[in-house]
Amino acid sequence: MQIAVSPAVALYLLYRGLRDARYFKGMTERLGFLPDSIQPTGTGTIWFHAVSVGEVLSLGELLRRLHADRPRVQFYVTTATLAGRAMAEQKLAGLVHGVAYAPFDYRSIVRRFLWRLRPSLVVVMETEIWPNLYRETKRSGASLLVLNGRISDRAGPTYSLLRWFFLHVLCWPDAILTQSAEDEGRYVAAGAPPAKVFDAGNLKYDFVPPKAGIAADLVAFLNDLAPAKIWIAASTMPAVASGAALDVDEDDAVIHAFRDLAIAHPKLLLILVPRKPERFAVAAEKLAHAQIPFVRRSGLAHSFLPLPGVLLLDSMGELAALFQRADVVFMGGTLADRGGHNILEPAYFGKPIIVGPHMENFTAIAQQFRNADATLRIASADELAPRIQRLLADPVTAEQIGERARTLAQSKRGVAEKMAVQVWRAFDEGVPQPMHTLMARIFLRPLSWIWRIGSRVKMERGIRQRRSLQAPVISIGGLSMGGAGKTPLVTHLASRFHEMGRNPAILTRGFKRKSAQPIVLVKRGMAATLDLTGDEAQLFIRSGHAHIGIARDRFKAGTKIEKRMSPDVFLLDDGFQHQKLARKHDVVLIDALDPFAGGVFPLGRSREPAVALRRATAIVLTRSDLDHPNLGLERKLREINPSIPIFRSRVVPLEWVNLASGQAIALDKLFRKCSAFCGLGNPRSFWATLDELKLDVKYKWDFGDHHSYRPAELTRFAQQAKAAGAQAIVTTEKDAVNLPEQAVSIVDPLPLFWLRIGLQIDREEELLRLLS
């Protein structure tokens, strides 16, 4: 079906782009290709889809609450319209990590988008029902919520008529939180499971005016102009169909009313605010044709406005703050047959609001305000001027109406708090497992079956050849091919055992070491060259907490260490698949944000299927939020191994170390702007730490795991860092040991720092007791 309609879709996109070239600029995002700036790195991701301006504005207070609850979770917002995109970038700055255009609802495009974001939760605002988005979100392992859901009076019968279709779409969300009981009923009538639909209230009631208030130049303009009265005509709309006999062009109606009012109010200021940017020029032409004095917001600095006159607000995002200066507000979209617009923002400021007959998109709100006598309703454009005249002439009545509106709006607040609870509940249940492309599944899945067979044969051979050391062995391993955080955990456990008076030793393969020496032993506190050990073994040596044995044959290395250094516990680095050495415990690390690594190699990065966790004696989830359990993931893991203890951990930055001097420096000293590079199995963990430190990272480079850096690469780093305005270049400790000797002089005059990290583990004492 989608293939059949694709030519029509292409023609529509061409039409939109020819009308406004800005539409073409976001086309790559609409096709699912996100820019490099969007790289989720925190302890989880939530994707919010808000189709346009109204939905974006309703998100503000909810995002503020969510960010305050869990600042390390990252939020991304998509919109469908140019105006919505501009509003999101302006109003949600500092709350979200990225804004993009929503992907077209094609399965492959949605999958590509989900693969990049890897959200634990997708939140769809209001009435955006996209079959592929809903289905692929759930198939990716993410939770799915519809917030502030609404179906208008006008659309309700159509949705009910198409129940046979929506029945198969509305079954996917985990919950649908509607604006009203009426909306709840309409969703159920459209096919949503009744048990999943709840009346949660309207998020728009929690409107909070912009902290910045009215722009300084606008304040100065209004103060100098000193109008006696201000009337705001907000979000005006054109007629539904050109020349329709019964519909109204609201700009025409407002201009006509203003001409009538200007006679009695010589110091009246009208602030005219068309809903859509493409109407700004049209409104200006209408004002000029009517010979009404006006100035445009965009040219305010060089304009003089005589009164009575009009300020044409041809900008986005400034209306909400301006409501506080109004004496009366006419809400657009209510005379034209457009279904109405949100009246809660002027109500927040206690302003009398005039609406037309069309509030079908806000039926519940309109009814509540009518019942409270908190709005004034007019039936036609002819009533607009007389009604405004009455309010301007009777400020006491206007104030009473406005106060009733304010009281009603205040009484309905608190929806964001209730929704935040539902958001976190759904977020904690999400387990990101994005789907692969069809081609990957066709060609790579059979190869993964071959890999599984080979791995199983190798493992069974290792078990038959298994030998035991005298001291107990604790294996620290993972399912994935690097990036789970094994090295920090091995280092941390060695440190804790050493603090407890134990004599730990670490057995490691010494990946990518250049020496052909079959066994290398390094006594605690001693040094060895990088060529002899490899980079990860260097980190163990530099920590100074354990003896180190480096060899392909970990049993032989362990035997020699036992003879020379008498350890009482061995930590087997990356040992989950190394079955030749017997162990007392198998501790398996799982990245909470990519738990199953996309499947078994080469389809994904996992060495063996998740069922292998039945061998584990403990699981440690890395990149976790220690204060909030990963309920969905833990449930899946216990389906595999019901009795296994599960612990959560996270990396914590400790200090910067100057590569030139070796001097340790506090995290908040010296620089805020930097460029960064790393060669890790999971570079996102390093980027997440830099985000947590609130550094302004001007440029990022990432390389393959265990990368050995060349002087030419460092020269390029330094040039790009300087050009970007960085004050320093930063990297990880593992990468620092892979730098050439002349690294400091190559990047000079920029200083080069590596980050020393630690590890936090929830219920750490319980883990230590288990392992001891």
PDB file of N, CA, C and O in Angstrom, residues 17-63:
ATOM      1  N   GLY A  17       7.852  21.770  -0.790  1.00  0.00           N
ATOM      2  CA  GLY A  17       9.172  22.371  -0.890  1.00  0.00           C
ATOM      3  C   GLY A  17       9.224  23.566  -1.823  1.00  0.00           C
ATOM      4  O   GLY A  17       9.942  24.531  -1.580  1.00  0.00           O
ATOM      5  N   LEU A  18       8.443  23.501  -2.912  1.00  0.00           N
ATOM      6  CA  LEU A  18       8.408  24.626  -3.837  1.00  0.00           C
ATOM      7  C   LEU A  18       7.712  25.829  -3.214  1.00  0.00           C
ATOM      8  O   LEU A  18       8.043  26.976  -3.506  1.00  0.00           O
ATOM      9  N   ARG A  19       6.737  25.568  -2.353  1.00  0.00           N
ATOM     10  CA  ARG A  19       6.058  26.670  -1.664  1.00  0.00           C
ATOM     11  C   ARG A  19       6.963  27.315  -0.621  1.00  0.00           C
ATOM     12  O   ARG A  19       6.890  28.519  -0.383  1.00  0.00           O
ATOM     13  N   ASP A  20       7.784  26.492   0.039  1.00  0.00           N
ATOM     14  CA  ASP A  20       8.680  27.006   1.075  1.00  0.00           C
ATOM     15  C   ASP A  20       9.943  26.152   1.061  1.00  0.00           C
ATOM     16  O   ASP A  20       9.920  24.987   1.467  1.00  0.00           O
ATOM     17  N   ALA A  21      11.035  26.740   0.570  1.00  0.00           N
ATOM     18  CA  ALA A  21      12.281  25.980   0.394  1.00  0.00           C
ATOM     19  C   ALA A  21      12.817  25.430   1.705  1.00  0.00           C
ATOM     20  O   ALA A  21      13.595  24.468   1.712  1.00  0.00           O
ATOM     21  N   ARG A  22      12.412  25.998   2.844  1.00  0.00           N
ATOM     22  CA  ARG A  22      12.885  25.491   4.138  1.00  0.00           C
ATOM     23  C   ARG A  22      12.439  24.052   4.363  1.00  0.00           C
ATOM     24  O   ARG A  22      13.071  23.317   5.123  1.00  0.00           O
ATOM     25  N   TYR A  23      11.361  23.657   3.709  1.00  0.00           N
ATOM     26  CA  TYR A  23      10.861  22.289   3.873  1.00  0.00           C
ATOM     27  C   TYR A  23      11.880  21.269   3.371  1.00  0.00           C
ATOM     28  O   TYR A  23      12.017  20.188   3.927  1.00  0.00           O
ATOM     29  N   PHE A  24      12.626  21.623   2.317  1.00  0.00           N
ATOM     30  CA  PHE A  24      13.638  20.715   1.773  1.00  0.00           C
ATOM     31  C   PHE A  24      14.796  20.518   2.748  1.00  0.00           C
ATOM     32  O   PHE A  24      15.419  19.462   2.770  1.00  0.00           O
ATOM     33  N   LYS A  25      15.088  21.531   3.561  1.00  0.00           N
ATOM     34  CA  LYS A  25      16.245  21.454   4.455  1.00  0.00           C
ATOM     35  C   LYS A  25      16.093  20.361   5.503  1.00  0.00           C
ATOM     36  O   LYS A  25      17.075  19.821   5.982  1.00  0.00           O
ATOM     37  N   GLY A  26      14.864  20.055   5.882  1.00  0.00           N
ATOM     38  CA  GLY A  26      14.659  19.010   6.879  1.00  0.00           C
ATOM     39  C   GLY A  26      14.357  17.654   6.288  1.00  0.00           C
ATOM     40  O   GLY A  26      13.986  16.723   7.024  1.00  0.00           O
ATOM     41  N   MET A  27      14.553  17.499   4.971  1.00  0.00           N
ATOM     42  CA  MET A  27      14.132  16.258   4.324  1.00  0.00           C
ATOM     43  C   MET A  27      14.933  15.053   4.804  1.00  0.00           C
ATOM     44  O   MET A  27      14.389  13.950   4.946  1.00  0.00           O
ATOM     45  N   THR A  28      16.225  15.218   5.055  1.00  0.00           N
ATOM     46  CA  THR A  28      17.019  14.067   5.506  1.00  0.00           C
ATOM     47  C   THR A  28      16.514  13.552   6.852  1.00  0.00           C
ATOM     48  O   THR A  28      16.481  12.332   7.081  1.00  0.00           O
ATOM     49  N   GLU A  29      16.106  14.467   7.727  1.00  0.00           N
ATOM     50  CA  GLU A  29      15.568  14.038   9.010  1.00  0.00           C
ATOM     51  C   GLU A  29      14.239  13.309   8.818  1.00  0.00           C
ATOM     52  O   GLU A  29      13.973  12.299   9.472  1.00  0.00           O
ATOM     53  N   ARG A  30      13.408  13.814   7.917  1.00  0.00           N
ATOM     54  CA  ARG A  30      12.118  13.162   7.664  1.00  0.00           C
ATOM     55  C   ARG A  30      12.313  11.777   7.065  1.00  0.00           C
ATOM     56  O   ARG A  30      11.425  10.918   7.150  1.00  0.00           O
ATOM     57  N   LEU A  31      13.462  11.539   6.453  1.00  0.00           N
ATOM     58  CA  LEU A  31      13.789  10.217   5.918  1.00  0.00           C
ATOM     59  C   LEU A  31      14.508   9.342   6.941  1.00  0.00           C
ATOM     60  O   LEU A  31      14.959   8.241   6.607  1.00  0.00           O
ATOM     61  N   GLY A  32      14.649   9.859   8.160  1.00  0.00           N
ATOM     62  CA  GLY A  32      15.220   9.050   9.234  1.00  0.00           C
ATOM     63  C   GLY A  32      16.699   9.220   9.456  1.00  0.00           C
ATOM     64  O   GLY A  32      17.279   8.523  10.297  1.00  0.00           O
ATOM     65  N   PHE A  33      17.345  10.139   8.719  1.00  0.00           N
ATOM     66  CA  PHE A  33      18.786  10.352   8.879  1.00  0.00           C
ATOM     67  C   PHE A  33      19.009  11.545   9.799  1.00  0.00           C
ATOM     68  O   PHE A  33      18.860  12.698   9.383  1.00  0.00           O
ATOM     69  N   LEU A  34      19.347  11.278  11.036  1.00  0.00           N
ATOM     70  CA  LEU A  34      19.520  12.351  12.018  1.00  0.00           C
ATOM     71  C   LEU A  34      20.920  12.941  11.927  1.00  0.00           C
ATOM     72  O   LEU A  34      21.879  12.240  11.594  1.00  0.00           O
ATOM     73  N   PRO A  35      21.079  14.222  12.263  1.00  0.00           N
ATOM     74  CA  PRO A  35      22.408  14.846  12.208  1.00  0.00           C
ATOM     75  C   PRO A  35      23.326  14.295  13.291  1.00  0.00           C
ATOM     76  O   PRO A  35      22.879  13.707  14.281  1.00  0.00           O
ATOM     77  N   ASP A  36      24.618  14.480  13.097  1.00  0.00           N
ATOM     78  CA  ASP A  36      25.605  13.978  14.062  1.00  0.00           C
ATOM     79  C   ASP A  36      25.416  14.583  15.448  1.00  0.00           C
ATOM     80  O   ASP A  36      25.831  14.000  16.448  1.00  0.00           O
ATOM     81  N   SER A  37      24.810  15.777  15.503  1.00  0.00           N
ATOM     82  CA  SER A  37      24.611  16.434  16.802  1.00  0.00           C
ATOM     83  C   SER A  37      23.648  15.663  17.696  1.00  0.00           C
ATOM     84  O   SER A  37      23.639  15.866  18.914  1.00  0.00           O
ATOM     85  N   ILE A  38      22.832  14.798  17.110  1.00  0.00           N
ATOM     86  CA  ILE A  38      21.897  14.000  17.908  1.00  0.00           C
ATOM     87  C   ILE A  38      22.525  12.642  18.167  1.00  0.00           C
ATOM     88  O   ILE A  38      22.519  11.751  17.316  1.00  0.00           O
ATOM     89  N   GLN A  39      23.132  12.510  19.341  1.00  0.00           N
ATOM     90  CA  GLN A  39      23.820  11.290  19.750  1.00  0.00           C
ATOM     91  C   GLN A  39      23.436  10.995  21.191  1.00  0.00           C
ATOM     92  O   GLN A  39      24.085  11.466  22.128  1.00  0.00           O
ATOM     93  N   PRO A  40      22.379  10.228  21.423  1.00  0.00           N
ATOM     94  CA  PRO A  40      21.983   9.937  22.812  1.00  0.00           C
ATOM     95  C   PRO A  40      23.110   9.288  23.595  1.00  0.00           C
ATOM     96  O   PRO A  40      23.756   8.352  23.131  1.00  0.00           O
ATOM     97  N   THR A  41      23.350   9.802  24.813  1.00  0.00           N
ATOM     98  CA  THR A  41      24.467   9.310  25.613  1.00  0.00           C
ATOM     99  C   THR A  41      24.120   9.105  27.075  1.00  0.00           C
ATOM    100  O   THR A  41      24.931   8.587  27.829  1.00  0.00           O
ATOM    101  N   GLY A  42      22.955   9.537  27.535  1.00  0.00           N
ATOM    102  CA  GLY A  42      22.660   9.522  28.970  1.00  0.00           C
ATOM    103  C   GLY A  42      22.210   8.170  29.482  1.00  0.00           C
ATOM    104  O   GLY A  42      22.475   7.126  28.889  1.00  0.00           O
ATOM    105  N   THR A  43      21.504   8.170  30.604  1.00  0.00           N
ATOM    106  CA  THR A  43      21.027   6.932  31.200  1.00  0.00           C
ATOM    107  C   THR A  43      19.651   6.570  30.642  1.00  0.00           C
ATOM    108  O   THR A  43      18.824   6.004  31.341  1.00  0.00           O
ATOM    109  N   GLY A  44      19.422   6.866  29.395  1.00  0.00           N
ATOM    110  CA  GLY A  44      18.151   6.560  28.768  1.00  0.00           C
ATOM    111  C   GLY A  44      17.662   7.738  27.956  1.00  0.00           C
ATOM    112  O   GLY A  44      18.086   8.882  28.167  1.00  0.00           O
ATOM    113  N   THR A  45      16.768   7.455  27.014  1.00  0.00           N
ATOM    114  CA  THR A  45      16.282   8.462  26.083  1.00  0.00           C
ATOM    115  C   THR A  45      14.760   8.386  25.998  1.00  0.00           C
ATOM    116  O   THR A  45      14.195   7.291  25.968  1.00  0.00           O
ATOM    117  N   ILE A  46      14.130   9.553  25.941  1.00  0.00           N
ATOM    118  CA  ILE A  46      12.698   9.633  25.680  1.00  0.00           C
ATOM    119  C   ILE A  46      12.497  10.487  24.438  1.00  0.00           C
ATOM    120  O   ILE A  46      13.032  11.589  24.333  1.00  0.00           O
ATOM    121  N   TRP A  47      11.731   9.964  23.499  1.00  0.00           N
ATOM    122  CA  TRP A  47      11.408  10.683  22.268  1.00  0.00           C
ATOM    123  C   TRP A  47       9.981  11.203  22.396  1.00  0.00           C
ATOM    124  O   TRP A  47       9.036  10.442  22.542  1.00  0.00           O
ATOM    125  N   PHE A  48       9.835  12.531  22.332  1.00  0.00           N
ATOM    126  CA  PHE A  48       8.530  13.180  22.347  1.00  0.00           C
ATOM    127  C   PHE A  48       8.200  13.643  20.928  1.00  0.00           C
ATOM    128  O   PHE A  48       9.014  14.327  20.300  1.00  0.00           O
ATOM    129  N   HIS A  49       7.013  13.286  20.460  1.00  0.00           N
ATOM    130  CA  HIS A  49       6.573  13.799  19.157  1.00  0.00           C
ATOM    131  C   HIS A  49       5.439  14.790  19.384  1.00  0.00           C
ATOM    132  O   HIS A  49       4.379  14.436  19.911  1.00  0.00           O
ATOM    133  N   ALA A  50       5.674  16.037  18.999  1.00  0.00           N
ATOM    134  CA  ALA A  50       4.687  17.114  19.125  1.00  0.00           C
ATOM    135  C   ALA A  50       4.531  17.736  17.746  1.00  0.00           C
ATOM    136  O   ALA A  50       5.449  18.391  17.256  1.00  0.00           O
ATOM    137  N   VAL A  51       3.386  17.543  17.125  1.00  0.00           N
ATOM    138  CA  VAL A  51       3.266  17.824  15.697  1.00  0.00           C
ATOM    139  C   VAL A  51       3.547  19.277  15.350  1.00  0.00           C
ATOM    140  O   VAL A  51       4.211  19.570  14.363  1.00  0.00           O
ATOM    141  N   SER A  52       3.055  20.244  16.170  1.00  0.00           N
ATOM    142  CA  SER A  52       3.238  21.645  15.807  1.00  0.00           C
ATOM    143  C   SER A  52       3.296  22.521  17.055  1.00  0.00           C
ATOM    144  O   SER A  52       3.559  22.034  18.160  1.00  0.00           O
ATOM    145  N   VAL A  53       3.018  23.808  16.875  1.00  0.00           N
ATOM    146  CA  VAL A  53       3.262  24.805  17.914  1.00  0.00           C
ATOM    147  C   VAL A  53       2.495  24.502  19.203  1.00  0.00           C
ATOM    148  O   VAL A  53       3.065  24.521  20.300  1.00  0.00           O
ATOM    149  N   GLY A  54       1.206  24.242  19.082  1.00  0.00           N
ATOM    150  CA  GLY A  54       0.400  24.025  20.283  1.00  0.00           C
ATOM    151  C   GLY A  54       0.885  22.869  21.117  1.00  0.00           C
ATOM    152  O   GLY A  54       0.976  22.963  22.353  1.00  0.00           O
ATOM    153  N   GLU A  55       1.215  21.769  20.465  1.00  0.00           N
ATOM    154  CA  GLU A  55       1.699  20.593  21.187  1.00  0.00           C
ATOM    155  C   GLU A  55       3.065  20.853  21.820  1.00  0.00           C
ATOM    156  O   GLU A  55       3.350  20.387  22.928  1.00  0.00           O
ATOM    157  N   VAL A  56       3.910  21.595  21.113  1.00  0.00           N
ATOM    158  CA  VAL A  56       5.229  21.936  21.663  1.00  0.00           C
ATOM    159  C   VAL A  56       5.077  22.769  22.938  1.00  0.00           C
ATOM    160  O   VAL A  56       5.733  22.513  23.952  1.00  0.00           O
ATOM    161  N   LEU A  57       4.206  23.767  22.891  1.00  0.00           N
ATOM    162  CA  LEU A  57       4.025  24.637  24.052  1.00  0.00           C
ATOM    163  C   LEU A  57       3.466  23.873  25.245  1.00  0.00           C
ATOM    164  O   LEU A  57       3.832  24.145  26.398  1.00  0.00           O
ATOM    165  N   SER A  58       2.594  22.909  24.992  1.00  0.00           N
ATOM    166  CA  SER A  58       2.029  22.144  26.100  1.00  0.00           C
ATOM    167  C   SER A  58       3.046  21.226  26.746  1.00  0.00           C
ATOM    168  O   SER A  58       2.855  20.767  27.876  1.00  0.00           O
ATOM    169  N   LEU A  59       4.147  20.974  26.052  1.00  0.00           N
ATOM    170  CA  LEU A  59       5.191  20.091  26.593  1.00  0.00           C
ATOM    171  C   LEU A  59       6.069  20.757  27.633  1.00  0.00           C
ATOM    172  O   LEU A  59       6.691  20.076  28.455  1.00  0.00           O
ATOM    173  N   GLY A  60       6.152  22.081  27.614  1.00  0.00           N
ATOM    174  CA  GLY A  60       7.157  22.791  28.407  1.00  0.00           C
ATOM    175  C   GLY A  60       7.173  22.421  29.873  1.00  0.00           C
ATOM    176  O   GLY A  60       8.218  22.030  30.425  1.00  0.00           O
ATOM    177  N   GLU A  61       6.041  22.537  30.550  1.00  0.00           N
ATOM    178  CA  GLU A  61       6.008  22.287  31.981  1.00  0.00           C
ATOM    179  C   GLU A  61       6.277  20.826  32.297  1.00  0.00           C
ATOM    180  O   GLU A  61       6.954  20.504  33.278  1.00  0.00           O
ATOM    181  N   LEU A  62       5.779  19.916  31.478  1.00  0.00           N
ATOM    182  CA  LEU A  62       6.047  18.494  31.695  1.00  0.00           C
ATOM    183  C   LEU A  62       7.537  18.201  31.588  1.00  0.00           C
ATOM    184  O   LEU A  62       8.102  17.485  32.431  1.00  0.00           O
ATOM    185  N   LEU A  63       8.189  18.756  30.583  1.00  0.00           N
ATOM    186  CA  LEU A  63       9.630  18.529  30.423  1.00  0.00           C
ATOM    187  C   LEU A  63      10.416  19.103  31.591  1.00  0.00           C
ATOM    188  O   LEU A  63      11.408  18.514  32.030  1.00  0.00           O
TER     189      LEU A  63
END
